[in-house]
Structures are given as structure tokens and as C-alpha cells.
PDB file of C-alpha atoms in Angstrom:
ATOM      1  CA  UNK A   1     160.014 187.519  41.872  1.00 69.00           C
ATOM      2  CA  UNK A   2     160.545 191.281  42.041  1.00 80.00           C
ATOM      3  CA  UNK A   3     159.110 193.048  45.073  1.00 85.00           C
ATOM      4  CA  UNK A   4     157.073 196.165  44.395  1.00 89.00           C
ATOM      5  CA  UNK A   5     158.961 199.428  44.909  1.00 94.00           C
ATOM      6  CA  UNK A   6     157.172 201.921  47.139  1.00 92.00           C
ATOM      7  CA  UNK A   7     154.845 204.213  45.238  1.00 93.00           C
ATOM      8  CA  UNK A   8     155.032 207.978  45.786  1.00 85.00           C
ATOM      9  CA  UNK A   9     151.892 209.288  47.510  1.00 84.00           C
ATOM     10  CA  UNK A  10     151.104 211.586  44.584  1.00 86.00           C
ATOM     11  CA  UNK A  11     150.771 208.688  42.111  1.00 92.00           C
ATOM     12  CA  UNK A  12     147.239 207.986  40.923  1.00 92.00           C
ATOM     13  CA  UNK A  13     146.002 205.538  38.291  1.00 94.00           C
ATOM     14  CA  UNK A  14     143.870 208.267  36.723  1.00 92.00           C
ATOM     15  CA  UNK A  15     147.096 210.089  35.783  1.00 94.00           C
ATOM     16  CA  UNK A  16     147.915 207.327  33.316  1.00 95.00           C
ATOM     17  CA  UNK A  17     147.498 208.129  29.638  1.00 92.00           C
ATOM     18  CA  UNK A  18     144.114 207.016  28.245  1.00 95.00           C
ATOM     19  CA  UNK A  19     145.752 204.883  25.558  1.00 94.00           C
ATOM     20  CA  UNK A  20     147.902 203.129  28.150  1.00 95.00           C
ATOM     21  CA  UNK A  21     144.853 202.424  30.305  1.00 95.00           C
ATOM     22  CA  UNK A  22     143.162 200.927  27.268  1.00 96.00           C
ATOM     23  CA  UNK A  23     146.106 198.554  26.808  1.00 96.00           C
ATOM     24  CA  UNK A  24     145.868 197.436  30.424  1.00 96.00           C
ATOM     25  CA  UNK A  25     142.205 196.443  30.099  1.00 95.00           C
ATOM     26  CA  UNK A  26     143.211 192.878  29.227  1.00 93.00           C
ATOM     27  CA  UNK A  27     144.340 192.488  32.867  1.00 95.00           C
ATOM     28  CA  UNK A  28     142.131 191.962  35.926  1.00 96.00           C
ATOM     29  CA  UNK A  29     140.979 195.384  37.163  1.00 95.00           C
ATOM     30  CA  UNK A  30     142.970 195.372  40.418  1.00 95.00           C
ATOM     31  CA  UNK A  31     146.147 194.265  38.648  1.00 96.00           C
ATOM     32  CA  UNK A  32     145.644 196.806  35.851  1.00 96.00           C
ATOM     33  CA  UNK A  33     145.372 199.630  38.381  1.00 95.00           C
ATOM     34  CA  UNK A  34     148.402 198.417  40.334  1.00 95.00           C
ATOM     35  CA  UNK A  35     150.510 198.163  37.155  1.00 96.00           C
ATOM     36  CA  UNK A  36     149.164 201.511  35.979  1.00 97.00           C
ATOM     37  CA  UNK A  37     150.280 203.256  39.164  1.00 97.00           C
ATOM     38  CA  UNK A  38     153.801 201.894  38.725  1.00 97.00           C
ATOM     39  CA  UNK A  39     153.805 203.114  35.110  1.00 97.00           C
ATOM     40  CA  UNK A  40     152.759 206.564  36.329  1.00 97.00           C
ATOM     41  CA  UNK A  41     155.574 206.475  38.892  1.00 97.00           C
ATOM     42  CA  UNK A  42     158.064 205.477  36.194  1.00 97.00           C
ATOM     43  CA  UNK A  43     156.968 208.345  33.981  1.00 96.00           C
ATOM     44  CA  UNK A  44     157.087 210.827  36.855  1.00 95.00           C
ATOM     45  CA  UNK A  45     160.584 209.811  37.979  1.00 96.00           C
ATOM     46  CA  UNK A  46     162.258 209.187  34.620  1.00 97.00           C
ATOM     47  CA  UNK A  47     163.965 212.579  34.284  1.00 95.00           C
ATOM     48  CA  UNK A  48     165.068 213.160  37.883  1.00 95.00           C
ATOM     49  CA  UNK A  49     165.643 209.592  39.110  1.00 97.00           C
ATOM     50  CA  UNK A  50     165.785 207.174  36.151  1.00 97.00           C
ATOM     51  CA  UNK A  51     167.087 204.311  38.302  1.00 97.00           C
ATOM     52  CA  UNK A  52     163.980 204.526  40.501  1.00 97.00           C
ATOM     53  CA  UNK A  53     161.806 204.822  37.396  1.00 97.00           C
ATOM     54  CA  UNK A  54     163.401 201.672  36.043  1.00 98.00           C
ATOM     55  CA  UNK A  55     162.568 199.762  39.235  1.00 97.00           C
ATOM     56  CA  UNK A  56     158.899 200.652  38.859  1.00 97.00           C
ATOM     57  CA  UNK A  57     158.911 199.722  35.168  1.00 98.00           C
ATOM     58  CA  UNK A  58     160.692 196.420  35.800  1.00 98.00           C
ATOM     59  CA  UNK A  59     158.128 195.556  38.459  1.00 97.00           C
ATOM     60  CA  UNK A  60     155.322 196.298  36.008  1.00 97.00           C
ATOM     61  CA  UNK A  61     157.010 194.033  33.455  1.00 97.00           C
ATOM     62  CA  UNK A  62     157.252 191.208  36.003  1.00 96.00           C
ATOM     63  CA  UNK A  63     153.437 191.274  36.179  1.00 96.00           C
ATOM     64  CA  UNK A  64     152.488 192.149  32.587  1.00 96.00           C
ATOM     65  CA  UNK A  65     155.322 191.429  30.151  1.00 96.00           C
ATOM     66  CA  UNK A  66     153.041 190.949  27.145  1.00 96.00           C
ATOM     67  CA  UNK A  67     151.708 194.501  27.166  1.00 97.00           C
ATOM     68  CA  UNK A  68     153.524 196.922  24.871  1.00 97.00           C
ATOM     69  CA  UNK A  69     153.129 200.029  27.039  1.00 97.00           C
ATOM     70  CA  UNK A  70     154.794 198.165  29.927  1.00 98.00           C
ATOM     71  CA  UNK A  71     157.752 197.113  27.790  1.00 98.00           C
ATOM     72  CA  UNK A  72     157.954 200.663  26.470  1.00 98.00           C
ATOM     73  CA  UNK A  73     158.207 202.002  30.017  1.00 98.00           C
ATOM     74  CA  UNK A  74     161.073 199.614  30.777  1.00 98.00           C
ATOM     75  CA  UNK A  75     162.879 200.505  27.564  1.00 98.00           C
ATOM     76  CA  UNK A  76     162.672 204.254  28.045  1.00 98.00           C
ATOM     77  CA  UNK A  77     163.569 204.112  31.737  1.00 98.00           C
ATOM     78  CA  UNK A  78     166.526 201.833  30.943  1.00 98.00           C
ATOM     79  CA  UNK A  79     167.675 204.279  28.263  1.00 98.00           C
ATOM     80  CA  UNK A  80     167.540 207.217  30.681  1.00 98.00           C
ATOM     81  CA  UNK A  81     169.363 205.131  33.296  1.00 98.00           C
ATOM     82  CA  UNK A  82     172.154 204.256  30.863  1.00 98.00           C
ATOM     83  CA  UNK A  83     171.205 200.578  30.691  1.00 98.00           C
ATOM     84  CA  UNK A  84     171.704 200.513  26.942  1.00 98.00           C
ATOM     85  CA  UNK A  85     171.413 196.776  26.266  1.00 98.00           C
ATOM     86  CA  UNK A  86     168.192 196.513  28.263  1.00 98.00           C
ATOM     87  CA  UNK A  87     166.778 199.590  26.526  1.00 98.00           C
ATOM     88  CA  UNK A  88     167.606 198.106  23.140  1.00 98.00           C
ATOM     89  CA  UNK A  89     166.026 194.754  23.960  1.00 98.00           C
ATOM     90  CA  UNK A  90     162.826 196.273  25.332  1.00 98.00           C
ATOM     91  CA  UNK A  91     162.315 198.870  22.615  1.00 98.00           C
ATOM     92  CA  UNK A  92     162.940 196.307  19.893  1.00 97.00           C
ATOM     93  CA  UNK A  93     160.242 194.203  21.541  1.00 97.00           C
ATOM     94  CA  UNK A  94     157.896 197.201  21.465  1.00 97.00           C
ATOM     95  CA  UNK A  95     158.708 197.704  17.801  1.00 95.00           C
ATOM     96  CA  UNK A  96     157.722 194.106  17.060  1.00 96.00           C
ATOM     97  CA  UNK A  97     154.591 194.271  19.204  1.00 96.00           C
ATOM     98  CA  UNK A  98     153.269 197.565  17.824  1.00 95.00           C
ATOM     99  CA  UNK A  99     154.788 197.519  14.325  1.00 93.00           C
ATOM    100  CA  UNK A 100     155.642 201.197  14.672  1.00 93.00           C
ATOM    101  CA  UNK A 101     158.958 203.058  14.635  1.00 95.00           C
ATOM    102  CA  UNK A 102     158.115 205.655  17.259  1.00 95.00           C
ATOM    103  CA  UNK A 103     161.270 204.817  19.263  1.00 97.00           C
ATOM    104  CA  UNK A 104     163.605 204.163  16.331  1.00 98.00           C
ATOM    105  CA  UNK A 105     165.866 207.117  17.206  1.00 98.00           C
ATOM    106  CA  UNK A 106     166.285 205.832  20.760  1.00 98.00           C
ATOM    107  CA  UNK A 107     167.061 202.350  19.414  1.00 98.00           C
ATOM    108  CA  UNK A 108     169.719 203.786  17.102  1.00 98.00           C
ATOM    109  CA  UNK A 109     171.195 205.899  19.902  1.00 98.00           C
ATOM    110  CA  UNK A 110     171.389 202.873  22.194  1.00 98.00           C
ATOM    111  CA  UNK A 111     173.414 201.134  19.477  1.00 98.00           C
ATOM    112  CA  UNK A 112     175.762 204.129  19.457  1.00 98.00           C
ATOM    113  CA  UNK A 113     176.052 204.032  23.228  1.00 98.00           C
ATOM    114  CA  UNK A 114     177.032 200.366  23.012  1.00 98.00           C
ATOM    115  CA  UNK A 115     179.874 201.340  20.670  1.00 98.00           C
ATOM    116  CA  UNK A 116     178.153 200.153  17.495  1.00 98.00           C
ATOM    117  CA  UNK A 117     177.778 203.230  15.259  1.00 98.00           C
ATOM    118  CA  UNK A 118     177.548 201.062  12.130  1.00 98.00           C
ATOM    119  CA  UNK A 119     174.436 199.395  13.540  1.00 98.00           C
ATOM    120  CA  UNK A 120     172.981 202.791  14.386  1.00 98.00           C
ATOM    121  CA  UNK A 121     173.427 203.792  10.742  1.00 98.00           C
ATOM    122  CA  UNK A 122     171.838 200.526   9.613  1.00 98.00           C
ATOM    123  CA  UNK A 123     168.794 201.270  11.775  1.00 97.00           C
ATOM    124  CA  UNK A 124     168.507 204.709  10.163  1.00 97.00           C
ATOM    125  CA  UNK A 125     168.918 203.350   6.641  1.00 96.00           C
ATOM    126  CA  UNK A 126     166.324 200.633   7.164  1.00 95.00           C
ATOM    127  CA  UNK A 127     163.696 203.113   8.391  1.00 95.00           C
ATOM    128  CA  UNK A 128     161.341 204.825   5.963  1.00 93.00           C
ATOM    129  CA  UNK A 129     161.284 208.479   7.100  1.00 90.00           C
ATOM    130  CA  UNK A 130     157.827 208.955   5.579  1.00 90.00           C
ATOM    131  CA  UNK A 131     156.436 206.660   8.293  1.00 92.00           C
ATOM    132  CA  UNK A 132     157.823 208.828  11.107  1.00 95.00           C
ATOM    133  CA  UNK A 133     156.503 211.909  12.830  1.00 96.00           C
ATOM    134  CA  UNK A 134     158.680 214.923  12.075  1.00 96.00           C
ATOM    135  CA  UNK A 135     160.192 215.059  15.568  1.00 96.00           C
ATOM    136  CA  UNK A 136     161.236 211.389  15.401  1.00 97.00           C
ATOM    137  CA  UNK A 137     162.585 211.877  11.865  1.00 97.00           C
ATOM    138  CA  UNK A 138     164.734 214.810  13.016  1.00 97.00           C
ATOM    139  CA  UNK A 139     165.949 212.945  16.098  1.00 98.00           C
ATOM    140  CA  UNK A 140     166.966 209.997  13.924  1.00 98.00           C
ATOM    141  CA  UNK A 141     168.903 212.347  11.631  1.00 97.00           C
ATOM    142  CA  UNK A 142     170.740 213.733  14.661  1.00 98.00           C
ATOM    143  CA  UNK A 143     171.598 210.232  15.902  1.00 98.00           C
ATOM    144  CA  UNK A 144     172.767 209.149  12.429  1.00 98.00           C
ATOM    145  CA  UNK A 145     174.994 212.225  12.203  1.00 98.00           C
ATOM    146  CA  UNK A 146     176.417 211.340  15.609  1.00 98.00           C
ATOM    147  CA  UNK A 147     177.148 207.827  14.369  1.00 98.00           C
ATOM    148  CA  UNK A 148     179.005 209.284  11.373  1.00 98.00           C
ATOM    149  CA  UNK A 149     181.064 211.381  13.750  1.00 97.00           C
ATOM    150  CA  UNK A 150     181.775 208.329  15.927  1.00 97.00           C
ATOM    151  CA  UNK A 151     183.281 206.768  12.808  1.00 98.00           C
ATOM    152  CA  UNK A 152     185.470 209.825  12.194  1.00 97.00           C
ATOM    153  CA  UNK A 153     183.316 211.000   9.277  1.00 98.00           C
ATOM    154  CA  UNK A 154     182.858 214.565  10.503  1.00 98.00           C
ATOM    155  CA  UNK A 155     182.162 216.144   7.113  1.00 97.00           C
ATOM    156  CA  UNK A 156     179.573 213.461   6.405  1.00 98.00           C
ATOM    157  CA  UNK A 157     177.977 214.217   9.792  1.00 98.00           C
ATOM    158  CA  UNK A 158     177.578 217.853   8.757  1.00 98.00           C
ATOM    159  CA  UNK A 159     176.020 216.913   5.426  1.00 97.00           C
ATOM    160  CA  UNK A 160     173.681 214.401   7.089  1.00 96.00           C
ATOM    161  CA  UNK A 161     171.954 217.218   8.983  1.00 98.00           C
ATOM    162  CA  UNK A 162     171.370 219.446   5.988  1.00 97.00           C
ATOM    163  CA  UNK A 163     167.916 219.710   4.465  1.00 95.00           C
ATOM    164  CA  UNK A 164     164.847 221.939   4.315  1.00 96.00           C
ATOM    165  CA  UNK A 165     164.327 221.705   8.080  1.00 96.00           C
ATOM    166  CA  UNK A 166     167.712 223.357   8.666  1.00 97.00           C
ATOM    167  CA  UNK A 167     166.251 226.845   8.362  1.00 97.00           C
ATOM    168  CA  UNK A 168     166.892 229.464  11.066  1.00 96.00           C
ATOM    169  CA  UNK A 169     163.428 230.899  10.445  1.00 95.00           C
ATOM    170  CA  UNK A 170     161.737 227.630  11.432  1.00 93.00           C
ATOM    171  CA  UNK A 171     160.544 227.436  15.021  1.00 94.00           C
ATOM    172  CA  UNK A 172     159.338 223.909  15.627  1.00 97.00           C
ATOM    173  CA  UNK A 173     159.827 222.056  18.956  1.00 96.00           C
ATOM    174  CA  UNK A 174     162.687 220.092  17.390  1.00 97.00           C
ATOM    175  CA  UNK A 175     164.401 223.071  15.681  1.00 97.00           C
ATOM    176  CA  UNK A 176     166.812 223.979  18.463  1.00 97.00           C
ATOM    177  CA  UNK A 177     168.080 220.390  18.723  1.00 97.00           C
ATOM    178  CA  UNK A 178     168.733 220.201  14.994  1.00 98.00           C
ATOM    179  CA  UNK A 179     170.458 223.605  14.959  1.00 98.00           C
ATOM    180  CA  UNK A 180     172.571 222.658  17.978  1.00 98.00           C
ATOM    181  CA  UNK A 181     173.644 219.334  16.468  1.00 98.00           C
ATOM    182  CA  UNK A 182     174.543 221.064  13.198  1.00 98.00           C
ATOM    183  CA  UNK A 183     176.566 223.709  15.039  1.00 98.00           C
ATOM    184  CA  UNK A 184     178.342 221.072  17.111  1.00 98.00           C
ATOM    185  CA  UNK A 185     179.375 219.136  14.021  1.00 98.00           C
ATOM    186  CA  UNK A 186     180.466 222.313  12.222  1.00 98.00           C
ATOM    187  CA  UNK A 187     182.687 223.085  15.203  1.00 98.00           C
ATOM    188  CA  UNK A 188     184.143 219.564  15.084  1.00 97.00           C
ATOM    189  CA  UNK A 189     184.848 220.079  11.372  1.00 97.00           C
ATOM    190  CA  UNK A 190     186.781 223.272  12.139  1.00 97.00           C
ATOM    191  CA  UNK A 191     184.143 225.540  10.552  1.00 98.00           C
ATOM    192  CA  UNK A 192     184.106 227.861  13.547  1.00 97.00           C
ATOM    193  CA  UNK A 193     182.384 230.939  12.099  1.00 97.00           C
ATOM    194  CA  UNK A 194     179.485 228.877  10.777  1.00 98.00           C
ATOM    195  CA  UNK A 195     179.323 226.963  14.059  1.00 98.00           C
ATOM    196  CA  UNK A 196     178.983 230.214  16.030  1.00 98.00           C
ATOM    197  CA  UNK A 197     176.121 231.347  13.807  1.00 98.00           C
ATOM    198  CA  UNK A 198     174.239 228.084  14.193  1.00 98.00           C
ATOM    199  CA  UNK A 199     174.794 227.959  17.948  1.00 98.00           C
ATOM    200  CA  UNK A 200     173.208 231.421  18.048  1.00 98.00           C
ATOM    201  CA  UNK A 201     170.289 230.170  15.940  1.00 98.00           C
ATOM    202  CA  UNK A 202     169.940 227.261  18.372  1.00 98.00           C
ATOM    203  CA  UNK A 203     169.974 229.610  21.363  1.00 97.00           C
ATOM    204  CA  UNK A 204     167.243 231.749  19.800  1.00 97.00           C
ATOM    205  CA  UNK A 205     165.087 228.680  19.119  1.00 97.00           C
ATOM    206  CA  UNK A 206     165.731 227.138  22.545  1.00 96.00           C
ATOM    207  CA  UNK A 207     163.110 229.085  24.473  1.00 94.00           C
ATOM    208  CA  UNK A 208     163.271 226.731  27.489  1.00 94.00           C
ATOM    209  CA  UNK A 209     167.092 227.014  27.588  1.00 94.00           C
ATOM    210  CA  UNK A 210     167.583 223.258  27.489  1.00 96.00           C
ATOM    211  CA  UNK A 211     171.002 223.541  25.839  1.00 97.00           C
ATOM    212  CA  UNK A 212     174.193 225.515  26.395  1.00 97.00           C
ATOM    213  CA  UNK A 213     174.046 226.925  22.849  1.00 97.00           C
ATOM    214  CA  UNK A 214     174.692 230.533  23.852  1.00 97.00           C
ATOM    215  CA  UNK A 215     177.677 229.518  25.985  1.00 97.00           C
ATOM    216  CA  UNK A 216     179.090 227.424  23.142  1.00 97.00           C
ATOM    217  CA  UNK A 217     178.817 230.394  20.765  1.00 97.00           C
ATOM    218  CA  UNK A 218     180.582 232.620  23.294  1.00 97.00           C
ATOM    219  CA  UNK A 219     183.379 230.080  23.823  1.00 96.00           C
ATOM    220  CA  UNK A 220     184.043 229.872  20.079  1.00 96.00           C
ATOM    221  CA  UNK A 221     184.269 233.648  19.699  1.00 92.00           C
ATOM    222  CA  UNK A 222     186.840 234.086  22.485  1.00 80.00           C
TER     223      UNK A 222
END
């Protein structure tokens, strides 16, 4: 039996997403609130300390393994912690439990991380893009292009990212990631001038400066 990791003082059950709280209602109230606090801790820690986040999520699973939001927390924390096989197992379970493809891009990327780019491509091919939100659809395209590149199909990776969304005038939350991936694959294909232009487009769209797009453009022009 897993022992409960210590909860940060700032963690409060009321911070849990309303939908997640609804899922936990099938549990006794005290248990639901205890599990909920560990889910909040996992979500709070996932970016800065994914290993700690995973401990909280695993503890929650040890108490409530039949609840999709708990399995989701384990899967995402495992992914951020580089525990690819665990992430894959948990997020596939979530997919079965919820019958949604919200995490399909993460599932495909975990396959890539496990050295199975062909399986990543199979995941992408088997998924109907019309059932996905636009951000998940774009992320899946990026992962599929990465899988093509893993297989040495660099030109195919470039083509895989082309489409109406690849427009420098578009400013959606996912735009900079798409532009960056396209630029990166253009650079790998030896199309340096085009790569520079798309890295610059990515830098312009990346208002939070989450990527090194501007630096990549500068490196390619030197």
C-alpha cells in the first residue's frame, strides 16, 4: 500500500476543477476530498516537479483506480516525468473509460518516446481529426511529423505539417508550436531560408516566449 505523500500547505480541495469534483462524488466524502487534494497537488507540481506530481497521482490511484480523472492525473504526470510506458498505459485506460481522444497526441508521443514511431503514426491514422479540438488536432499533426522524421522521412515530415492552419497571419494559442515544428523540419530538410522565415513567424506568435524560435533563426543566418 502506498503511503500518502505530504501535501503542500497551499493545496485546497476547492481548487479542484468542478468536473473532476463531480467525478469524485461516487466516493465517500472524506475520501473524495483527500483524493481531490492530491489531484490538486499533482496538477500544481506537474511542470516544476513532475516526479513529486506523479507520487501524488499514484497515491490517488491507489485509492480510486476506477475514476477516469485519477487515471488521467497519473498518465499526464508520468508523461511529464518521462515514465513513458506508465503514461501510455494510464492514458489508454482513460481513453477507454471516457471514449474520448483528448489525450491522443500525448499517447502518440509516448509511443515515439518508447522508440515506436510506426505505432505513433498508427495512432494518428486511426484518429478522426473531426472529433478533436483544434489544439489537439494540431498537436497530433506535430507528433506525427516527428514520427516521420524519426523514420528518416524528413520531406514527408515537412508535408505532414502543411495545411490551412500553417498561415503566418493566424494567431491561435497553438500557432507558434505549429510554426516552430514546421521551421524545425524545414531546417532538417536543408531548406534553411524557409526555416529562418518560419522560425521568425514562430517567434512573433510566441508571445510568452516558450520556445527558442528567435535564437534558432539567428543561428541559421550566421
